[in-house]
mmCIF file of C-alpha atoms in Angstrom:
data_model
loop_
_atom_site.group_PDB
_atom_site.id
_atom_site.type_symbol
_atom_site.label_atom_id
_atom_site.label_comp_id
_atom_site.label_asym_id
_atom_site.label_seq_id
_atom_site.Cartn_x
_atom_site.Cartn_y
_atom_site.Cartn_z
ATOM 1 C CA UNK X 135 149.304 43.064 115.505
ATOM 2 C CA UNK X 136 151.413 43.526 118.577
ATOM 3 C CA UNK X 137 153.660 46.607 118.601
ATOM 4 C CA UNK X 138 156.689 46.424 120.798
ATOM 5 C CA UNK X 139 159.570 48.898 121.022
ATOM 6 C CA UNK X 140 163.080 47.649 120.668
ATOM 7 C CA UNK X 141 165.571 47.791 123.599
ATOM 8 C CA UNK X 142 167.313 50.733 121.802
ATOM 9 C CA UNK X 143 164.071 52.630 121.161
ATOM 10 C CA UNK X 144 162.897 52.180 124.698
ATOM 11 C CA UNK X 145 166.325 53.319 126.193
ATOM 12 C CA UNK X 146 166.199 56.505 124.116
ATOM 13 C CA UNK X 147 162.668 57.116 125.046
ATOM 14 C CA UNK X 148 163.369 56.730 128.760
ATOM 15 C CA UNK X 149 166.375 58.875 128.632
ATOM 16 C CA UNK X 150 164.545 61.675 126.817
ATOM 17 C CA UNK X 151 161.564 61.378 129.207
ATOM 18 C CA UNK X 152 163.800 61.553 132.308
ATOM 19 C CA UNK X 153 165.435 64.809 130.997
ATOM 20 C CA UNK X 154 162.230 66.410 129.828
ATOM 21 C CA UNK X 155 160.388 65.705 133.123
ATOM 22 C CA UNK X 156 163.347 66.747 135.262
ATOM 23 C CA UNK X 157 164.514 69.771 133.365
ATOM 24 C CA UNK X 158 161.801 70.979 130.928
ATOM 25 C CA UNK X 159 158.484 70.446 132.693
ATOM 26 C CA UNK X 160 159.276 72.660 135.798
ATOM 27 C CA UNK X 161 160.249 75.733 133.651
ATOM 28 C CA UNK X 162 157.722 75.291 130.789
ATOM 29 C CA UNK X 163 155.653 78.264 131.862
ATOM 30 C CA UNK X 164 158.530 80.694 131.290
ATOM 31 C CA UNK X 165 158.386 80.165 127.494
ATOM 32 C CA UNK X 166 154.812 81.663 127.317
ATOM 33 C CA UNK X 167 156.424 85.032 126.777
ATOM 34 C CA UNK X 168 158.008 83.936 123.424
ATOM 35 C CA UNK X 169 161.489 83.266 124.612
ATOM 36 C CA UNK X 170 163.375 80.494 122.768
ATOM 37 C CA UNK X 171 164.414 77.376 124.745
ATOM 38 C CA UNK X 172 167.946 77.402 123.464
ATOM 39 C CA UNK X 173 169.222 75.786 126.730
ATOM 40 C CA UNK X 174 166.840 72.947 126.384
ATOM 41 C CA UNK X 175 167.940 72.310 122.719
ATOM 42 C CA UNK X 176 171.527 72.175 123.823
ATOM 43 C CA UNK X 177 170.820 69.507 126.390
ATOM 44 C CA UNK X 178 169.046 67.507 123.719
ATOM 45 C CA UNK X 179 171.995 68.032 121.247
ATOM 46 C CA UNK X 180 174.252 66.427 123.906
ATOM 47 C CA UNK X 181 172.058 63.345 123.846
ATOM 48 C CA UNK X 182 172.210 63.323 119.956
ATOM 49 C CA UNK X 183 168.469 64.085 119.567
ATOM 50 C CA UNK X 184 168.940 67.071 117.216
ATOM 51 C CA UNK X 185 170.831 64.792 114.853
ATOM 52 C CA UNK X 186 168.007 62.177 114.558
ATOM 53 C CA UNK X 187 167.322 63.232 110.900
ATOM 54 C CA UNK X 188 171.061 63.756 110.128
ATOM 55 C CA UNK X 189 172.677 60.690 108.411
ATOM 56 C CA UNK X 190 175.505 58.929 110.430
ATOM 57 C CA UNK X 191 178.135 59.989 107.946
ATOM 58 C CA UNK X 192 177.492 63.633 108.770
ATOM 59 C CA UNK X 193 177.633 63.127 112.519
ATOM 60 C CA UNK X 194 173.964 62.418 113.276
ATOM 61 C CA UNK X 195 171.949 59.320 114.377
ATOM 62 C CA UNK X 196 170.277 58.564 111.094
ATOM 63 C CA UNK X 197 166.970 57.493 112.753
ATOM 64 C CA UNK X 198 163.657 56.932 111.092
ATOM 65 C CA UNK X 199 160.385 58.752 111.459
ATOM 66 C CA UNK X 200 159.036 56.548 114.174
ATOM 67 C CA UNK X 201 161.939 57.149 116.630
ATOM 68 C CA UNK X 202 161.652 60.910 116.013
ATOM 69 C CA UNK X 203 157.960 60.776 116.695
ATOM 70 C CA UNK X 204 158.504 58.897 119.930
ATOM 71 C CA UNK X 205 160.988 61.585 121.171
ATOM 72 C CA UNK X 206 158.847 64.459 120.233
ATOM 73 C CA UNK X 207 155.916 62.768 122.035
ATOM 74 C CA UNK X 208 157.921 62.693 125.236
ATOM 75 C CA UNK X 209 159.190 66.281 124.907
ATOM 76 C CA UNK X 210 155.752 67.586 124.162
ATOM 77 C CA UNK X 211 154.293 66.044 127.446
ATOM 78 C CA UNK X 212 156.788 68.234 129.336
ATOM 79 C CA UNK X 213 157.069 71.476 127.170
ATOM 80 C CA UNK X 214 155.224 72.309 124.031
ATOM 81 C CA UNK X 215 157.445 75.205 123.051
ATOM 82 C CA UNK X 216 160.573 72.964 123.352
ATOM 83 C CA UNK X 217 158.900 70.313 121.193
ATOM 84 C CA UNK X 218 158.134 72.839 118.468
ATOM 85 C CA UNK X 219 161.736 73.951 118.562
ATOM 86 C CA UNK X 220 163.037 70.462 118.193
ATOM 87 C CA UNK X 221 160.640 69.870 115.376
ATOM 88 C CA UNK X 222 162.448 72.598 113.429
ATOM 89 C CA UNK X 223 165.718 70.580 113.746
ATOM 90 C CA UNK X 224 164.425 67.008 113.147
ATOM 91 C CA UNK X 225 161.698 67.530 110.600
ATOM 92 C CA UNK X 226 161.319 68.422 107.005
ATOM 93 C CA UNK X 227 163.987 71.122 106.896
ATOM 94 C CA UNK X 228 166.845 68.905 107.782
ATOM 95 C CA UNK X 229 165.473 66.003 105.655
ATOM 96 C CA UNK X 230 165.335 68.267 102.635
ATOM 97 C CA UNK X 231 168.916 69.205 103.110
ATOM 98 C CA UNK X 232 170.042 65.592 103.700
ATOM 99 C CA UNK X 233 168.013 64.364 100.674
ATOM 100 C CA UNK X 234 168.412 67.091 98.074
ATOM 101 C CA UNK X 235 171.320 69.481 98.867
ATOM 102 C CA UNK X 236 174.596 69.184 97.063
ATOM 103 C CA UNK X 237 177.394 67.347 98.931
ATOM 104 C CA UNK X 238 179.290 70.572 99.905
ATOM 105 C CA UNK X 239 176.201 71.960 101.596
ATOM 106 C CA UNK X 240 175.498 68.721 103.390
ATOM 107 C CA UNK X 241 179.044 68.737 104.803
ATOM 108 C CA UNK X 242 178.682 72.387 105.783
ATOM 109 C CA UNK X 243 175.283 72.289 107.477
ATOM 110 C CA UNK X 244 174.344 68.771 108.764
ATOM 111 C CA UNK X 245 177.157 68.310 111.368
ATOM 112 C CA UNK X 246 176.206 71.700 112.805
ATOM 113 C CA UNK X 247 172.554 70.711 112.953
ATOM 114 C CA UNK X 248 173.464 67.566 114.720
ATOM 115 C CA UNK X 249 175.599 69.497 117.316
ATOM 116 C CA UNK X 250 172.853 72.046 117.987
ATOM 117 C CA UNK X 251 174.826 74.889 116.406
ATOM 118 C CA UNK X 252 172.496 75.699 113.592
ATOM 119 C CA UNK X 253 168.842 76.674 114.090
ATOM 120 C CA UNK X 254 166.594 76.131 111.092
ATOM 121 C CA UNK X 255 163.565 77.979 109.795
ATOM 122 C CA UNK X 256 161.411 76.777 106.842
ATOM 123 C CA UNK X 257 159.670 79.489 104.782
ATOM 124 C CA UNK X 258 156.681 78.470 102.774
ATOM 125 C CA UNK X 259 153.518 80.480 103.784
ATOM 126 C CA UNK X 260 153.028 83.812 102.094
ATOM 127 C CA UNK X 261 150.451 86.535 102.797
ATOM 128 C CA UNK X 262 148.321 85.387 99.877
ATOM 129 C CA UNK X 263 149.510 81.789 99.772
ATOM 130 C CA UNK X 264 148.878 79.286 102.497
ATOM 131 C CA UNK X 265 147.226 75.945 101.589
ATOM 132 C CA UNK X 266 147.506 76.890 97.919
ATOM 133 C CA UNK X 267 151.354 76.514 97.812
ATOM 134 C CA UNK X 268 151.529 76.457 94.092
ATOM 135 C CA UNK X 269 150.299 80.100 93.930
ATOM 136 C CA UNK X 270 153.310 81.462 95.842
ATOM 137 C CA UNK X 271 154.862 84.557 94.277
ATOM 138 C CA UNK X 272 158.228 84.701 95.925
ATOM 139 C CA UNK X 273 160.756 84.250 93.016
ATOM 140 C CA UNK X 274 164.317 83.523 92.621
ATOM 141 C CA UNK X 275 166.283 84.568 89.527
ATOM 142 C CA UNK X 276 169.394 82.613 88.742
ATOM 143 C CA UNK X 277 172.055 84.873 87.285
ATOM 144 C CA UNK X 278 175.175 82.993 86.560
ATOM 145 C CA UNK X 279 176.730 82.039 89.867
ATOM 146 C CA UNK X 280 174.212 83.949 91.902
ATOM 147 C CA UNK X 281 170.511 83.470 92.872
ATOM 148 C CA UNK X 282 168.561 86.520 93.733
ATOM 149 C CA UNK X 283 165.387 86.194 95.863
ATOM 150 C CA UNK X 284 162.479 88.634 95.949
ATOM 151 C CA UNK X 285 159.310 88.111 98.015
ATOM 152 C CA UNK X 286 157.586 87.872 101.464
ATOM 153 C CA UNK X 287 156.909 84.992 103.792
ATOM 154 C CA UNK X 288 154.700 85.100 106.795
ATOM 155 C CA UNK X 289 153.711 83.137 109.857
ATOM 156 C CA UNK X 290 157.228 81.638 109.947
ATOM 157 C CA UNK X 291 158.392 79.651 113.025
ATOM 158 C CA UNK X 292 161.840 80.251 114.606
ATOM 159 C CA UNK X 293 162.725 83.069 112.171
ATOM 160 C CA UNK X 294 163.803 85.442 114.969
ATOM 161 C CA UNK X 295 166.527 82.947 116.035
ATOM 162 C CA UNK X 296 167.250 80.925 112.878
ATOM 163 C CA UNK X 297 170.734 80.660 111.439
ATOM 164 C CA UNK X 298 169.693 79.066 108.110
ATOM 165 C CA UNK X 299 166.369 79.597 106.179
ATOM 166 C CA UNK X 300 164.996 76.825 103.980
ATOM 167 C CA UNK X 301 163.009 78.919 101.479
ATOM 168 C CA UNK X 302 160.490 77.558 99.037
ATOM 169 C CA UNK X 303 160.259 79.910 96.048
ATOM 170 C CA UNK X 304 159.425 80.035 92.451
ATOM 171 C CA UNK X 305 162.535 79.812 90.266
ATOM 172 C CA UNK X 306 163.071 82.016 87.258
ATOM 173 C CA UNK X 307 159.365 82.803 87.079
ATOM 174 C CA UNK X 308 158.249 79.356 85.897
ATOM 175 C CA UNK X 309 154.514 79.124 86.731
ATOM 176 C CA UNK X 310 152.502 76.558 88.674
ATOM 177 C CA UNK X 311 153.751 73.819 90.926
ATOM 178 C CA UNK X 312 156.430 72.762 88.461
ATOM 179 C CA UNK X 313 158.275 76.031 88.950
ATOM 180 C CA UNK X 314 158.633 75.731 92.699
ATOM 181 C CA UNK X 315 162.081 75.226 94.006
ATOM 182 C CA UNK X 316 164.087 75.584 97.318
ATOM 183 C CA UNK X 317 166.946 77.860 98.317
ATOM 184 C CA UNK X 318 169.129 77.969 101.507
ATOM 185 C CA UNK X 319 169.754 81.469 102.901
ATOM 186 C CA UNK X 320 172.017 82.110 105.827
ATOM 187 C CA UNK X 321 171.191 84.763 108.446
ATOM 188 C CA UNK X 322 173.133 87.979 107.880
ATOM 189 C CA UNK X 323 172.705 87.676 103.943
ATOM 190 C CA UNK X 324 172.047 91.169 102.679
ATOM 191 C CA UNK X 325 168.403 91.625 101.723
ATOM 192 C CA UNK X 326 167.100 89.121 104.308
ATOM 193 C CA UNK X 327 164.862 90.747 106.916
ATOM 194 C CA UNK X 328 163.106 88.606 109.713
ATOM 195 C CA UNK X 329 160.825 90.308 112.123
ATOM 196 C CA UNK X 330 158.681 88.758 114.783
ATOM 197 C CA UNK X 331 155.050 89.818 114.135
ATOM 198 C CA UNK X 332 152.700 87.550 115.834
ATOM 199 C CA UNK X 333 152.817 86.054 119.482
ATOM 200 C CA UNK X 334 150.933 82.867 119.507
ATOM 201 C CA UNK X 335 148.638 81.444 122.206
ATOM 202 C CA UNK X 336 151.140 78.478 122.440
ATOM 203 C CA UNK X 337 153.949 80.927 123.515
ATOM 204 C CA UNK X 338 156.178 81.102 120.452
ATOM 205 C CA UNK X 339 156.563 83.946 117.954
ATOM 206 C CA UNK X 340 155.779 83.730 114.221
ATOM 207 C CA UNK X 341 157.549 86.173 112.005
ATOM 208 C CA UNK X 342 157.389 87.937 108.611
ATOM 209 C CA UNK X 343 160.418 87.228 106.513
ATOM 210 C CA UNK X 344 161.203 89.523 103.645
ATOM 211 C CA UNK X 345 163.708 88.848 100.778
ATOM 212 C CA UNK X 346 164.692 92.210 99.098
ATOM 213 C CA UNK X 347 166.865 91.364 96.231
ATOM 214 C CA UNK X 348 168.494 88.795 98.509
ATOM 215 C CA UNK X 349 171.555 87.275 96.756
ATOM 216 C CA UNK X 350 172.982 83.846 97.635
ATOM 217 C CA UNK X 351 175.448 81.565 95.681
ATOM 218 C CA UNK X 352 173.643 79.575 92.956
ATOM 219 C CA UNK X 353 174.775 76.313 94.671
ATOM 220 C CA UNK X 354 172.324 77.159 97.476
ATOM 221 C CA UNK X 355 169.375 76.398 95.156
ATOM 222 C CA UNK X 356 168.830 72.750 96.334
ATOM 223 C CA UNK X 357 165.731 72.282 94.289
ATOM 224 C CA UNK X 358 165.110 74.066 91.039
ATOM 225 C CA UNK X 359 162.102 72.392 89.452
ATOM 226 C CA UNK X 360 159.202 70.231 90.626
ATOM 227 C CA UNK X 361 159.919 71.248 94.200
ATOM 228 C CA UNK X 362 156.261 71.204 95.275
ATOM 229 C CA UNK X 363 156.006 67.437 94.577
ATOM 230 C CA UNK X 364 159.113 66.636 96.453
ATOM 231 C CA UNK X 365 158.076 69.064 99.241
ATOM 232 C CA UNK X 366 154.720 67.377 99.571
ATOM 233 C CA UNK X 367 156.363 64.007 99.750
ATOM 234 C CA UNK X 368 158.775 65.200 102.529
ATOM 235 C CA UNK X 369 155.986 66.904 104.271
ATOM 236 C CA UNK X 370 154.442 63.589 105.098
ATOM 237 C CA UNK X 371 157.245 63.391 107.738
ATOM 238 C CA UNK X 372 156.188 66.768 109.124
ATOM 239 C CA UNK X 373 152.543 65.709 109.312
ATOM 240 C CA UNK X 374 153.583 62.656 111.376
ATOM 241 C CA UNK X 375 155.676 64.700 113.651
ATOM 242 C CA UNK X 376 153.044 67.355 114.080
ATOM 243 C CA UNK X 377 150.704 64.466 115.161
ATOM 244 C CA UNK X 378 153.407 63.146 117.507
ATOM 245 C CA UNK X 379 153.468 66.507 119.402
ATOM 246 C CA UNK X 380 149.731 66.485 119.609
ATOM 247 C CA UNK X 381 149.747 62.892 120.879
ATOM 248 C CA UNK X 382 152.433 63.912 123.465
ATOM 249 C CA UNK X 383 150.296 66.938 124.665
ATOM 250 C CA UNK X 384 147.325 64.644 125.084
ATOM 251 C CA UNK X 385 149.294 62.065 126.907
ATOM 252 C CA UNK X 386 150.664 64.812 129.169
ATOM 253 C CA UNK X 387 147.243 66.016 129.866
ATOM 254 C CA UNK X 388 146.161 62.373 130.906
ATOM 255 C CA UNK X 389 149.186 62.159 133.201
ATOM 256 C CA UNK X 390 148.524 65.520 134.723
ATOM 257 C CA UNK X 391 144.896 64.518 135.234
ATOM 258 C CA UNK X 392 145.926 61.249 137.025
ATOM 259 C CA UNK X 393 148.235 63.266 139.280
ATOM 260 C CA UNK X 394 145.490 65.828 140.142
ATOM 261 C CA UNK X 395 142.877 63.086 140.685
ATOM 262 C CA UNK X 396 145.087 61.465 143.226
ATOM 263 C CA UNK X 397 146.089 64.652 145.029
ATOM 264 C CA UNK X 398 142.898 66.851 144.893
ATOM 265 C CA UNK X 399 140.353 66.017 147.724
ATOM 266 C CA UNK X 400 136.726 66.984 147.807
ATOM 267 C CA UNK X 401 134.055 65.820 150.250
ATOM 268 C CA UNK X 402 136.840 64.138 152.292
ATOM 269 C CA UNK X 403 138.331 61.845 149.658
ATOM 270 C CA UNK X 404 140.438 62.068 146.385
ATOM 271 C CA UNK X 405 138.348 63.151 143.448
ATOM 272 C CA UNK X 406 139.672 60.087 141.684
ATOM 273 C CA UNK X 407 137.147 58.162 143.754
ATOM 274 C CA UNK X 408 134.232 59.723 141.792
ATOM 275 C CA UNK X 409 132.933 57.591 138.905
ATOM 276 C CA UNK X 410 132.062 60.591 136.695
ATOM 277 C CA UNK X 411 135.688 61.730 136.597
ATOM 278 C CA UNK X 412 137.004 58.089 136.254
ATOM 279 C CA UNK X 413 134.849 57.673 133.113
ATOM 280 C CA UNK X 414 136.138 60.914 131.747
ATOM 281 C CA UNK X 415 139.717 59.780 132.323
ATOM 282 C CA UNK X 416 139.133 56.445 130.708
ATOM 283 C CA UNK X 417 137.557 58.171 127.559
ATOM 284 C CA UNK X 418 140.624 60.428 127.414
ATOM 285 C CA UNK X 419 143.032 57.419 127.611
ATOM 286 C CA UNK X 420 140.980 55.547 125.019
ATOM 287 C CA UNK X 421 141.369 58.355 122.570
ATOM 288 C CA UNK X 422 145.083 58.600 123.137
ATOM 289 C CA UNK X 423 145.626 54.921 122.544
ATOM 290 C CA UNK X 424 143.546 54.943 119.295
ATOM 291 C CA UNK X 425 145.536 57.926 118.026
ATOM 292 C CA UNK X 426 148.848 56.115 118.968
ATOM 293 C CA UNK X 427 147.908 53.201 116.832
ATOM 294 C CA UNK X 428 147.191 55.403 113.711
ATOM 295 C CA UNK X 429 150.362 57.456 114.177
ATOM 296 C CA UNK X 430 152.883 54.643 114.767
ATOM 297 C CA UNK X 431 151.425 52.811 111.696
ATOM 298 C CA UNK X 432 151.829 55.952 109.674
ATOM 299 C CA UNK X 433 155.370 56.484 110.771
ATOM 300 C CA UNK X 434 156.255 53.007 109.579
ATOM 301 C CA UNK X 435 154.415 53.272 106.290
ATOM 302 C CA UNK X 436 155.849 54.247 102.836
ATOM 303 C CA UNK X 437 159.347 53.970 101.585
ATOM 304 C CA UNK X 438 161.651 56.749 102.752
ATOM 305 C CA UNK X 439 158.807 59.097 103.521
ATOM 306 C CA UNK X 440 155.520 57.960 105.152
ATOM 307 C CA UNK X 441 152.484 57.107 103.010
ATOM 308 C CA UNK X 442 150.426 60.251 102.270
ATOM 309 C CA UNK X 443 147.086 58.767 103.265
ATOM 310 C CA UNK X 444 148.383 57.196 106.449
ATOM 311 C CA UNK X 445 150.151 60.393 107.501
ATOM 312 C CA UNK X 446 147.011 62.438 106.741
ATOM 313 C CA UNK X 447 144.732 60.132 108.791
ATOM 314 C CA UNK X 448 147.207 60.165 111.734
ATOM 315 C CA UNK X 449 147.495 64.012 111.723
ATOM 316 C CA UNK X 450 143.688 64.548 111.446
ATOM 317 C CA UNK X 451 142.913 62.231 114.299
ATOM 318 C CA UNK X 452 145.741 63.294 116.535
ATOM 319 C CA UNK X 453 145.039 66.938 116.041
ATOM 320 C CA UNK X 454 141.384 66.704 116.884
ATOM 321 C CA UNK X 455 141.869 64.167 119.652
ATOM 322 C CA UNK X 456 144.389 66.391 121.349
ATOM 323 C CA UNK X 457 142.090 69.360 121.402
ATOM 324 C CA UNK X 458 139.266 67.292 123.071
ATOM 325 C CA UNK X 459 141.570 65.467 125.570
ATOM 326 C CA UNK X 460 143.373 68.665 126.822
ATOM 327 C CA UNK X 461 140.039 70.454 127.063
ATOM 328 C CA UNK X 462 138.713 67.531 129.152
ATOM 329 C CA UNK X 463 141.881 67.713 131.329
ATOM 330 C CA UNK X 464 141.086 71.368 132.138
ATOM 331 C CA UNK X 465 137.559 70.305 133.159
ATOM 332 C CA UNK X 466 139.003 67.654 135.518
ATOM 333 C CA UNK X 467 141.333 70.341 137.073
ATOM 334 C CA UNK X 468 138.368 72.719 137.487
ATOM 335 C CA UNK X 469 139.268 76.362 137.993
ATOM 336 C CA UNK X 470 143.007 75.519 138.413
ATOM 337 C CA UNK X 471 143.168 74.061 134.991
ATOM 338 C CA UNK X 472 142.333 77.468 133.595
ATOM 339 C CA UNK X 473 145.429 79.071 135.090
ATOM 340 C CA UNK X 474 148.869 79.384 133.655
ATOM 341 C CA UNK X 475 150.345 77.632 136.719
ATOM 342 C CA UNK X 476 148.797 74.331 135.688
ATOM 343 C CA UNK X 477 150.329 72.391 132.782
ATOM 344 C CA UNK X 478 146.975 71.442 131.184
ATOM 345 C CA UNK X 479 146.268 74.953 130.225
ATOM 346 C CA UNK X 480 149.505 74.993 128.314
ATOM 347 C CA UNK X 481 148.790 71.603 126.748
ATOM 348 C CA UNK X 482 145.470 72.950 125.454
ATOM 349 C CA UNK X 483 147.086 76.006 123.982
ATOM 350 C CA UNK X 484 149.697 73.866 122.158
ATOM 351 C CA UNK X 485 147.189 71.328 120.895
ATOM 352 C CA UNK X 486 145.242 74.080 119.197
ATOM 353 C CA UNK X 487 148.131 74.747 116.760
ATOM 354 C CA UNK X 488 148.208 71.175 115.367
ATOM 355 C CA UNK X 489 145.026 71.321 113.057
ATOM 356 C CA UNK X 490 146.180 74.557 111.392
ATOM 357 C CA UNK X 491 149.915 73.901 110.923
ATOM 358 C CA UNK X 492 151.440 71.468 108.500
ATOM 359 C CA UNK X 493 148.248 71.172 106.422
ATOM 360 C CA UNK X 494 144.878 71.859 107.853
ATOM 361 C CA UNK X 495 142.672 68.981 108.843
ATOM 362 C CA UNK X 496 140.024 70.117 106.152
ATOM 363 C CA UNK X 497 142.750 69.986 103.498
ATOM 364 C CA UNK X 498 143.901 66.513 104.593
ATOM 365 C CA UNK X 499 140.290 65.319 104.623
ATOM 366 C CA UNK X 500 140.189 66.198 100.829
ATOM 367 C CA UNK X 501 143.413 64.213 100.261
ATOM 368 C CA UNK X 502 141.893 61.112 102.039
ATOM 369 C CA UNK X 503 138.580 61.470 100.204
ATOM 370 C CA UNK X 504 140.179 61.670 96.772
ATOM 371 C CA UNK X 505 142.110 58.427 97.475
ATOM 372 C CA UNK X 506 139.025 56.670 98.818
ATOM 373 C CA UNK X 507 136.863 57.534 95.832
ATOM 374 C CA UNK X 508 139.564 56.973 93.248
ATOM 375 C CA UNK X 509 141.409 53.913 94.454
ATOM 376 C CA UNK X 510 138.954 51.715 96.373
ATOM 377 C CA UNK X 511 138.225 48.368 94.581
ATOM 378 C CA UNK X 512 134.738 47.621 95.814
ATOM 379 C CA UNK X 513 135.116 43.976 94.835
ATOM 380 C CA UNK X 514 137.962 43.571 97.427
ATOM 381 C CA UNK X 515 136.762 46.393 99.894
ATOM 382 C CA UNK X 516 138.869 48.801 101.808
ATOM 383 C CA UNK X 517 141.676 46.341 101.926
ATOM 384 C CA UNK X 518 142.395 47.079 98.374
ATOM 385 C CA UNK X 519 143.825 50.450 99.507
ATOM 386 C CA UNK X 520 146.715 48.418 101.023
ATOM 387 C CA UNK X 521 146.609 50.311 104.118
ATOM 388 C CA UNK X 522 146.150 47.378 106.507
#
C-alpha cells in the first residue's frame, strides 16, 4: 500500500515544522528545569493546533488521530517538553470531554481549549494503583446536586499549571472496573491540592494531587459507571499519540545525526564519509520507517478510536525503537552527545518516558498476546485477525 499525505495534511505539517524548528528547537534546553512552555502553546493555539481534538462546532479543527500524530511528531523533533504539553490538550482528556461531557460543559470548556486558554491534566494513577486501574481507591460521593471527591493521585503531568483536572474516580463506592467514573474539577476548587513532587529526566514535573472532601457540581460527573471500559477505549488514542512523540524524537535524532555527520570532521574529512557511521545511520532510519508504518496504520484503524491491538503494537515498537535510535545518535555524536547542549541527549531523555507512560510495553504485550491466542483462526492464518 502506498501512503500519501493530502495537500491539507502536508500544509499543516510543514507549517508546524517551520514554527517548531524556528521557535522551539533553539530554546528547548531551557525547559530542562521544569518550566512550562506556555509561550510555545500559545503560538500553536494561534495556528489552531490546540483545537485539533475539539469538534468544529466548538471552535476547533475536528481532526482525526492521524493528523494529531503527525503534528506531535514534528513538535517532538524540536522540543520534547512542548510535545508533552501539547499532548495534554489534544489527547484523551479533550476527547473525553468532547465525547462524554454534557452539552453545557462542552460549551464551557471546549472553545477555551481550542484557544489555548485552558490547560488540562488527567488524573488516573494513584500511589497503590498504576497499571491496575480497576483497583483505584479515590471515591466520589454524589449527594444531591453535589459530588464530593476524596483520594490521592500521583505522577500527574501538568498539575502544577492545569486549569481543569479530568479525574478518574470510583463513584459511590461501587467496586471493580464497573464503578469507575470521571469527574471534572476546576483549579481553585476547595479541597483540591496539587503539588509538584517529582522532576523527571525529560524536564517536566510530575505532581501529587489530593482531593480532600473536594465538592463540585454533580453535572461535572461526566462518566458515572463503566468508565474504565470507555477510558481504555479512548486511551487507544493516547497510545498512538505517545508513539507519535517517540517517533518524532527518533526522527529528530536521525536529523541531528545527519547534521553532525556532515559538519564534524576527523582525520581530515567529514565523519559521514566513514562506512561504520553510515551503516549505523541507515539502521536508525530503517527503524524509524518501520515504526512509521505501524503507527500510521494504527492511527487510521478502528471506528472513532484506534483498534486496541494496532495501537498497542505501534506503541510497543515506537517506544523501544526510540530508545535505541536516540541512544545510537548519542554514540554518533561522541562526547558531545552526552552534553545538555546537544539535542540528542534531550531526545534520549524524552524517549525513555514512552515505554512507562500510557500503558507499559509489558502490559501491552499481554494485550496483544491475549488477542493472538484467542482470536487467530489457524485455518486462515494471521490474516484472520483483520489487521492487514
